[in-house]
Short mmCIF file of C-alpha atoms and ligand atoms in Angstrom, two decimals:
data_model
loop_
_atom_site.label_atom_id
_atom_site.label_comp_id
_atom_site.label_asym_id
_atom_site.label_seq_id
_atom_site.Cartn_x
_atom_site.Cartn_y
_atom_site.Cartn_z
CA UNK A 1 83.51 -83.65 26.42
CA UNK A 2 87.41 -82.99 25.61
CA UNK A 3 90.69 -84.44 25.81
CA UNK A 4 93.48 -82.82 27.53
CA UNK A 5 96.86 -83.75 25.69
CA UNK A 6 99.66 -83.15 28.41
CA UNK A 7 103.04 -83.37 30.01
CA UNK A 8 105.76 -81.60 32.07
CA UNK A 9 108.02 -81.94 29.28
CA UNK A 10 107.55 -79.26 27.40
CA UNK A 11 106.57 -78.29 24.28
CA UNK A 12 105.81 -81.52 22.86
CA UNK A 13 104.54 -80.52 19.30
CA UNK A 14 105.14 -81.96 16.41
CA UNK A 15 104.08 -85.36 18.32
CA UNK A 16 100.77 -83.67 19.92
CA UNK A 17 100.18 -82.18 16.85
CA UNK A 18 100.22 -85.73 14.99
CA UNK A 19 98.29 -87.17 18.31
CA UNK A 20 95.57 -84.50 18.19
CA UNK A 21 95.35 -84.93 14.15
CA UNK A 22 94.84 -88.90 14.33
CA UNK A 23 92.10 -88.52 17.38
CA UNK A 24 90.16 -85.82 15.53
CA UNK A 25 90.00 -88.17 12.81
CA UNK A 26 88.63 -90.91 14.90
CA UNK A 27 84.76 -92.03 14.43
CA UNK A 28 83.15 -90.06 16.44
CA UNK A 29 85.54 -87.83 16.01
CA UNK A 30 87.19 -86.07 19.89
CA UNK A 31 87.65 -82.40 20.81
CA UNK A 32 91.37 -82.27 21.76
CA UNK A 33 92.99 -79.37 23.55
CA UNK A 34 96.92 -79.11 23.96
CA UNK A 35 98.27 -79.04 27.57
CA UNK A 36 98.99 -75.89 28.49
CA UNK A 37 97.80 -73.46 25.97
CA UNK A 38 94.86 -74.74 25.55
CA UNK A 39 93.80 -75.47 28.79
CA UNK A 40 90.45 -73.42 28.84
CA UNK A 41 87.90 -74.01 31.04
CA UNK A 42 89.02 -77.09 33.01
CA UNK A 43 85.36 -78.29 34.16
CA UNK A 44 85.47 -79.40 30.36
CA UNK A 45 88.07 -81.76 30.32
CA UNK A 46 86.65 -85.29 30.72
CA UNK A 47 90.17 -87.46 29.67
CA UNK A 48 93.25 -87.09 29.61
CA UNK A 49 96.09 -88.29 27.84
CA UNK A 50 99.40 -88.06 29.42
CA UNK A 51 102.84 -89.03 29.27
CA UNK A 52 104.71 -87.34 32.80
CA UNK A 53 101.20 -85.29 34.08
CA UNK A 54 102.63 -82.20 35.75
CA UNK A 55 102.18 -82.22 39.23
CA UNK A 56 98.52 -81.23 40.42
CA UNK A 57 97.00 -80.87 37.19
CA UNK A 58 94.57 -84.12 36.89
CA UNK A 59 93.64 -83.57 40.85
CA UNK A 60 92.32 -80.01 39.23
CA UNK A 61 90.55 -81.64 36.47
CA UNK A 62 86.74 -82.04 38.36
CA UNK A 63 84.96 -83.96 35.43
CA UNK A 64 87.76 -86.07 34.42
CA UNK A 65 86.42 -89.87 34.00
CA UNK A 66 89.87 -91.36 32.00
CA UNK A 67 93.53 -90.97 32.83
CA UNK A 68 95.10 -92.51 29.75
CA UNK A 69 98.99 -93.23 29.17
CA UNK A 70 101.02 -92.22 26.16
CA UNK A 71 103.26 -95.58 26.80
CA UNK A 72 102.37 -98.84 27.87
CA UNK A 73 104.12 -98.12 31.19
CA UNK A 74 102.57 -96.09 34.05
CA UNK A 75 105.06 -95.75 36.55
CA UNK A 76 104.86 -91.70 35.12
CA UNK A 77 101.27 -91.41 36.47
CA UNK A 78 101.91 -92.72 39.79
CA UNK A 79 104.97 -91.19 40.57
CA UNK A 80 102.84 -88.09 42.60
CA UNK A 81 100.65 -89.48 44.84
CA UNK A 82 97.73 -86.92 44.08
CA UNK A 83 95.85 -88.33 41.40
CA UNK A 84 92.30 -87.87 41.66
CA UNK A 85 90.61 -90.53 43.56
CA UNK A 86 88.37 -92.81 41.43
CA UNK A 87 89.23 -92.04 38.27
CA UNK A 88 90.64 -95.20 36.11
CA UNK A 89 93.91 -94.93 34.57
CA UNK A 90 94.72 -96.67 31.77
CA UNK A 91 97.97 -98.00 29.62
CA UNK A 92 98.38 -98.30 25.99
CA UNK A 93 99.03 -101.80 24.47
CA UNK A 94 99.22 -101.21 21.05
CA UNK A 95 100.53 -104.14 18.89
CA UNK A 96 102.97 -101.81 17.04
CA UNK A 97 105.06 -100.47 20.15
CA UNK A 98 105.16 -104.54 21.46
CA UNK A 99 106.78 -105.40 18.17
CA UNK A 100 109.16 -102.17 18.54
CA UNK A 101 110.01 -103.32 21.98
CA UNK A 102 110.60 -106.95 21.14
CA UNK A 103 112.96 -105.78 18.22
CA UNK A 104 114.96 -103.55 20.82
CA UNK A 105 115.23 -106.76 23.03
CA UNK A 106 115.97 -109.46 19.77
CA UNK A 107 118.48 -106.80 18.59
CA UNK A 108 120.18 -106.92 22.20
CA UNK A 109 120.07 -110.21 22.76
CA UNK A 110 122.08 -111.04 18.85
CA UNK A 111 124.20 -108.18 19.09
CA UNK A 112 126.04 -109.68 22.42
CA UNK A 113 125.11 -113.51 20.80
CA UNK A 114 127.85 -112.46 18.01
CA UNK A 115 129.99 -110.27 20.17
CA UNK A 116 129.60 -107.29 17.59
CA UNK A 117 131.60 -105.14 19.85
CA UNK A 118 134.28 -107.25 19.42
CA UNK A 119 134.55 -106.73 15.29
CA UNK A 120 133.52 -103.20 15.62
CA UNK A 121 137.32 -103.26 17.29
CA UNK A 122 138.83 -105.19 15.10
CA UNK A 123 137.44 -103.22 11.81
CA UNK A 124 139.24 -100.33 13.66
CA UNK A 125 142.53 -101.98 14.32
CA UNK A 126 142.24 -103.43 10.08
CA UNK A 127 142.91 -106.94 12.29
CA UNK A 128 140.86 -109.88 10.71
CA UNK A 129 140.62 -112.11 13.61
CA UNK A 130 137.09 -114.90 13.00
CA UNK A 131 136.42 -116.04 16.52
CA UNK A 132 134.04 -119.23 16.93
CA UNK A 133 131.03 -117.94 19.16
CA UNK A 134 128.52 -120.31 21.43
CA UNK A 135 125.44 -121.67 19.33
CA UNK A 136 122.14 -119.98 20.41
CA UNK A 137 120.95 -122.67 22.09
CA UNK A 138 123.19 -122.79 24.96
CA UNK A 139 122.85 -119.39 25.61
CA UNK A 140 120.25 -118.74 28.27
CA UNK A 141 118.34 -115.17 28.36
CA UNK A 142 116.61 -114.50 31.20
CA UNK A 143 113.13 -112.37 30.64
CA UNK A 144 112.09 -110.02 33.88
CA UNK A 145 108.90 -109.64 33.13
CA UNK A 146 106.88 -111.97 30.56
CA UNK A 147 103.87 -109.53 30.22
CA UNK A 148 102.78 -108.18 26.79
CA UNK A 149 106.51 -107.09 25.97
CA UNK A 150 108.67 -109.50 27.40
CA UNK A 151 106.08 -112.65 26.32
CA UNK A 152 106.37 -111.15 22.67
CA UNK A 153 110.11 -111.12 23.01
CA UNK A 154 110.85 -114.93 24.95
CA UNK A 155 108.68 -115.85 21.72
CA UNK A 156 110.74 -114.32 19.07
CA UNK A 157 113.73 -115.27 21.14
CA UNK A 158 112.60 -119.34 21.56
CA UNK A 159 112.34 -119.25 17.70
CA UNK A 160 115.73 -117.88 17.37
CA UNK A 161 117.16 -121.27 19.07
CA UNK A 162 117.37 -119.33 22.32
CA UNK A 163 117.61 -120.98 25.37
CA UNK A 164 114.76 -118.70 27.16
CA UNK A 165 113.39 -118.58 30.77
CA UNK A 166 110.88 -115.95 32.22
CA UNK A 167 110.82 -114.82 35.50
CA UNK A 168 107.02 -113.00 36.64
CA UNK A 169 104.81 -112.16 39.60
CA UNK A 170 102.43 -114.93 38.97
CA UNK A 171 102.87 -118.71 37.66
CA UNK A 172 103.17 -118.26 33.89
CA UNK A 173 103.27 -121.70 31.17
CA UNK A 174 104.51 -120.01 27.88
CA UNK A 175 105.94 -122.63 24.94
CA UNK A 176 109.21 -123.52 25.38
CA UNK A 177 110.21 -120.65 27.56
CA UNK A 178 111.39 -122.39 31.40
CA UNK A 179 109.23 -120.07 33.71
CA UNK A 180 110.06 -118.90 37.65
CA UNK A 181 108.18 -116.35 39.79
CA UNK A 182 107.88 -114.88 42.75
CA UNK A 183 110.51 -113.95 45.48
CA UNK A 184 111.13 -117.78 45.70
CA UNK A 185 112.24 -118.17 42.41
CA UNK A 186 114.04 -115.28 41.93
CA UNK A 187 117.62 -116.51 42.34
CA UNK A 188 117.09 -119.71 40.17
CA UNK A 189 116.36 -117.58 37.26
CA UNK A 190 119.28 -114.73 37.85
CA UNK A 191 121.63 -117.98 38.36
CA UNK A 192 120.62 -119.14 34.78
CA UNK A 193 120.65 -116.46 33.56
CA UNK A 194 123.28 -115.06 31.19
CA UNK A 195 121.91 -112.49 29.35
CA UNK A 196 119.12 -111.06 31.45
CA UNK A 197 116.65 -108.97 29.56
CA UNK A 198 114.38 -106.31 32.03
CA UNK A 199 110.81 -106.14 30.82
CA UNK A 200 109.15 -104.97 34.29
CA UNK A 201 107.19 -102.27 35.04
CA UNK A 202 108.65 -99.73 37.76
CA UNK A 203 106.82 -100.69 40.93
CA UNK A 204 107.87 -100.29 44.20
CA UNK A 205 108.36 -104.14 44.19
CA UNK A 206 111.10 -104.17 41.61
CA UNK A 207 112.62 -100.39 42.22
CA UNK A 208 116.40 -101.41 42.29
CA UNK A 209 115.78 -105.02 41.48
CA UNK A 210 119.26 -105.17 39.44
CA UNK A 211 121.39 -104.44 42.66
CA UNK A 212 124.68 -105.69 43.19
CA UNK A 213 122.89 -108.73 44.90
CA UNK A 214 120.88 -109.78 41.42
CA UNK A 215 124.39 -109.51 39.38
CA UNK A 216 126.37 -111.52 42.06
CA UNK A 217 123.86 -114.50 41.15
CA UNK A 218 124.33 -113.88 37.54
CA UNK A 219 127.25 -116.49 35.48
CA UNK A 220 130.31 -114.79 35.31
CA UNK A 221 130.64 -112.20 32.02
CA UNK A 222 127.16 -112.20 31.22
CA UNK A 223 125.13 -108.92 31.10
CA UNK A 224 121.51 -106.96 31.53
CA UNK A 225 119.52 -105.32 28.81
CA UNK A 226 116.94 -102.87 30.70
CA UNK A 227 114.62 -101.59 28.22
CA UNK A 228 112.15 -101.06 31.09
CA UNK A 229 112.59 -98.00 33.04
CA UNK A 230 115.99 -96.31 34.95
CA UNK A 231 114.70 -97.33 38.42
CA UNK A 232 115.02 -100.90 38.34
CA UNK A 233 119.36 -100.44 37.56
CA UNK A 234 121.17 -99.50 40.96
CA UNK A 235 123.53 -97.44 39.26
CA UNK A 236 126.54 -97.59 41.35
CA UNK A 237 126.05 -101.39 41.70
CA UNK A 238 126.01 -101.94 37.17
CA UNK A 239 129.26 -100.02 37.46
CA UNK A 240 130.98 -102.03 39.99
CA UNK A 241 129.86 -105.22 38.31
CA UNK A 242 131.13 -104.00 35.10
CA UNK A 243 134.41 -102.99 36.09
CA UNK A 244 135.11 -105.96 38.11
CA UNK A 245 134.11 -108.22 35.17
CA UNK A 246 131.02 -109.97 36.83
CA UNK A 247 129.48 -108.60 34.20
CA UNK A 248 130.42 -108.28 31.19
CA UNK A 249 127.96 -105.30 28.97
CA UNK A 250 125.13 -103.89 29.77
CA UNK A 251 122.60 -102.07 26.87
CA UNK A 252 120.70 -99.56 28.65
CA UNK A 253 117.68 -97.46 26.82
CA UNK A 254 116.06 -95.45 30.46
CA UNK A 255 117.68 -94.06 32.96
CA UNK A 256 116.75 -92.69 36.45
CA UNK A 257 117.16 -89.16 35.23
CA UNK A 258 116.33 -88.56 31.66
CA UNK A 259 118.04 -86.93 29.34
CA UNK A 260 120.92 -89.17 30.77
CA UNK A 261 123.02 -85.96 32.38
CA UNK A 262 126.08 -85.25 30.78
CA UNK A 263 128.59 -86.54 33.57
CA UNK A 264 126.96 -89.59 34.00
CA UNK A 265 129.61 -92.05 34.08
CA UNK A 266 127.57 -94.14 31.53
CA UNK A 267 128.22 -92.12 28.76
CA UNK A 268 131.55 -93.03 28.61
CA UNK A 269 131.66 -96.48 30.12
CA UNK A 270 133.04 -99.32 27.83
CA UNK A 271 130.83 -101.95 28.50
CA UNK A 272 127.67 -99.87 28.16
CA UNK A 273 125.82 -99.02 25.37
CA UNK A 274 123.00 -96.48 25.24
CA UNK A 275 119.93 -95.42 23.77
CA UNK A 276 117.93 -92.32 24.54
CA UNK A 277 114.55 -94.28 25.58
CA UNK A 278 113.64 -94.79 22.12
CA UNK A 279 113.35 -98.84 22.16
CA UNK A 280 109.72 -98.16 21.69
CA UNK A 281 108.28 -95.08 20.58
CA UNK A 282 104.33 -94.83 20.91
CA UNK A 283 103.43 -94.04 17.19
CA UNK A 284 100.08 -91.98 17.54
CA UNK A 285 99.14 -93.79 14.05
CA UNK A 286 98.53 -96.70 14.74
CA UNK A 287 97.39 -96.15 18.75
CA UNK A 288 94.80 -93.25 18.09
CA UNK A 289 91.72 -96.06 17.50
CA UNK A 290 92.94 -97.72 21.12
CA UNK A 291 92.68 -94.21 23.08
CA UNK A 292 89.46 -93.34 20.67
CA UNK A 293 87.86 -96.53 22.21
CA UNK A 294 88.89 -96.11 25.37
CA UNK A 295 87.81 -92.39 25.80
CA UNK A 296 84.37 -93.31 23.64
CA UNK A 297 84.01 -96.52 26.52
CA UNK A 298 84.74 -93.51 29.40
CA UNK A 299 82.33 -91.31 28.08
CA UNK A 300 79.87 -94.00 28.26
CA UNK A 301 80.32 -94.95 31.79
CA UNK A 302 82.17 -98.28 30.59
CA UNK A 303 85.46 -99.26 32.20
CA UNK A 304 88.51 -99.13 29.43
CA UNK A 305 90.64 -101.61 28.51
CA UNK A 306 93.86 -102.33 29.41
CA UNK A 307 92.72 -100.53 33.36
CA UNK A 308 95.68 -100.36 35.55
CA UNK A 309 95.63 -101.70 38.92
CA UNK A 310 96.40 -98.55 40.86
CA UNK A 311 97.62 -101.02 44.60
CA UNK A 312 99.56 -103.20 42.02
CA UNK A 313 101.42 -100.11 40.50
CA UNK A 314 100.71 -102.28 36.86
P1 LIG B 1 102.95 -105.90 31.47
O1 LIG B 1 102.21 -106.49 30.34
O2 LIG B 1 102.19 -105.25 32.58
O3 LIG B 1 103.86 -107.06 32.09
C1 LIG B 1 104.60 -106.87 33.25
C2 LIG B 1 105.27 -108.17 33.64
O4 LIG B 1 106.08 -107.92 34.80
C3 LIG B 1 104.25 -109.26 34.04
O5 LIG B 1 104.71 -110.52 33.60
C4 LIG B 1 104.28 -109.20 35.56
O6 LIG B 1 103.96 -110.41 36.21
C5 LIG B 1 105.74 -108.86 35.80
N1 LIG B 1 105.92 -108.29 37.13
C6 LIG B 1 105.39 -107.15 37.64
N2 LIG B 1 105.75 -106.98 38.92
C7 LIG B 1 106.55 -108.03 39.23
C8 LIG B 1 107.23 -108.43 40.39
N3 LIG B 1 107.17 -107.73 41.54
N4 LIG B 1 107.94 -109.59 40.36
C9 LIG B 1 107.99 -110.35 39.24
N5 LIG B 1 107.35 -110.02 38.09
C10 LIG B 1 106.64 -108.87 38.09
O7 LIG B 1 104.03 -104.83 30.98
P2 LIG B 1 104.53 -104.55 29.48
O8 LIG B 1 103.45 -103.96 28.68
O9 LIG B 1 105.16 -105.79 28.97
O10 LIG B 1 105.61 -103.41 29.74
C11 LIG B 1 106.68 -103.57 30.62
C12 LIG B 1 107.38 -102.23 30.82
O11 LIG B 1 108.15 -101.89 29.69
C13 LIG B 1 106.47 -101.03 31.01
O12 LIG B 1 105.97 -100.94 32.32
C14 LIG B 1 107.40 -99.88 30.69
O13 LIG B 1 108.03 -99.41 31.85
C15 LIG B 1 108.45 -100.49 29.77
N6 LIG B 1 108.40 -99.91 28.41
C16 LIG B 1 109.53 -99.28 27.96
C17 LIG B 1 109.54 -98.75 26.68
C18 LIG B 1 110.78 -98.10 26.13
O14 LIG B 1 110.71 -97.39 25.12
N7 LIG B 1 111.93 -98.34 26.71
C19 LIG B 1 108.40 -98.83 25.87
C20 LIG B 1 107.27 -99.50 26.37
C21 LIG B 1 107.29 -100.03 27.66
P3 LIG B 1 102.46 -111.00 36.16
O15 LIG B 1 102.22 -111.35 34.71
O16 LIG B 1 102.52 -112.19 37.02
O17 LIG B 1 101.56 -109.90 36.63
C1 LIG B 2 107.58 -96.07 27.15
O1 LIG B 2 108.52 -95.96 27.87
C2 LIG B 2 106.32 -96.66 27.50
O2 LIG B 2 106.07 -96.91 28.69
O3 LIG B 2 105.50 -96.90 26.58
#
């Protein structure tokens, strides 16, 4: 019984070196081999743990009873359509990476609350210039997505004096926070919306969900944070908004094609600021015990937690 540690990106050490240190250490303790020098013998491999499988490896895996992901999405498994049939796949939800990815979204949400960009300019200029700004409560963020992330984060936001709605697949009734779902109550929520704040997983539901469309229902001036993957932004469509002033920013931490290429127009637009996909981190410390669990429950013929619904895409 081992654990195959891999991805197409590379050499990934030191980070599979700290993941294969904290699962050895696990009661129990797991045999973990390093994707793709260690490979071996692949009739040995009964999990794996994966963040961007290459393409054909777990179909080549025969004994493999666990596909496990590195991140709490899973969009990165699915994306070939040769995964090996009957094997559960798995996401992380490890309460350290929520609170990371809550913080990204808080962060956001103030930084744009207290129009920092606007004294970053003004420290540059030497112009002292105190502007009034809206109190929190009559700004309304918009959550896509009120799952274990964006729930955490309407929370966080509603004690902030936030003015918070969620929009999800299914009916939700979180405190305080104004809920829509569904196709039907899609536009209410983008229309109330003036910070909108994308927590989704990358299905082929909401692929290109924040279209022109979704921004022309959006107040006038107000802007996206997409902390969720590339695939929901239509590119083309942000910039447009942008430039014609529908919008007003837009924070962006994924991209379609990551490392963000270097003549992406992105880089340099005004009203965007980046981050290279590092809102939240998985932080093998403190989610070795879930993927210990989960591989010990796998081993045993148990389902794992936290099983993804392979129709669902979530
Ligand atoms: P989750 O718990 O699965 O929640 C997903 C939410 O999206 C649920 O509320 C779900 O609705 C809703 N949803 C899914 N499909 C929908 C649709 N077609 N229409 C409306 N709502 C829909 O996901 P999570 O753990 O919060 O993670 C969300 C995503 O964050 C991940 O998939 C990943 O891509 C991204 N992420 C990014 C980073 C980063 O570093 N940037 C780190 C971690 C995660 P229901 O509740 O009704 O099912
Ligand atoms: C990161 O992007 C994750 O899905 O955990």
């Amino acid at each position: 019984m081992t654990l195959l540690l891999a991805s197409s990106w590379g050499d990934m050490d030191p980070y599979f070196g700290k993941w294969r240190e904290m699962l050895v250490r696990q009661p129990g303790g797991i045999e973990v081999r390093l994707y793709p020098d260690e490979l071996g013998d692949v009739a040995d491999i009964t999990a794996a743990l994966v963040w961007d499988p290459p393409p054909g490896l777990l179909a080549g895996l025969p004994n493999l009873k666990l596909i496990q992901s590195l991140g709490m999405g899973v969009d990165h498994i699915f994306r070939h359509d040769d995964l090996p049939a009957g094997v559960p796949v798995a996401r992380l939800v490890d309460p350290d990476l929520v609170t990371r990815m809550s913080e990204y979204c808080v962060h956001s949400v103030l930084h744009y609350h207290r129009d920092a960009d606007r004294y970053d300019r003004d420290q540059a200029a030497k112009r002292w210039n105190p502007v009034s700004y809206p109190a929190a409560s009559t700004r309304r963020v918009g959550i896509m997505g009120v799952g274990a992330i964006g729930a955490d984060t309407a929370g966080k936001l509603k004690q902030l004096g936030f003015d918070v709605a969620g929009w999800s697949r299914t009916p939700k009734d979180l405190p305080g926070v104004v809920g829509f779902h569904g196709g039907e109550g899609f536009a209410g929520f983008m229309q109330r919306s003036e910070f909108v704040v994308c927590l989704l997983p990358l299905t082929a539901e909401t692929e290109g969900i924040l279209d022109a469309g979704a921004f022309d229902l959006m107040p006038f001036g107000g802007g996206i944070i997409n902390a969720a993957r590339g695939g929901h932004v239509v590119d083309a469509d942000l910039i447009a908004a942008l430039d014609s002033g529908k919008l007003g920013f837009a924070k962006l931490d994924v991209f379609r094609e990551e490392p963000l290429p270097k003549d992406h127009p992105f880089w340099s637009h005004p009203k965007i600021r980046i981050t290279p996909h590092n809102a939240g981190i998985t932080n093998p410390v403190t989610a070795a015990a879930e993927v210990a669990e989960n591989y010990r429950r796998a081993m045993r013929g148990e389902p794992p937690s936290n099983i993804v619904d392979p129709a669902r895409g979530y």
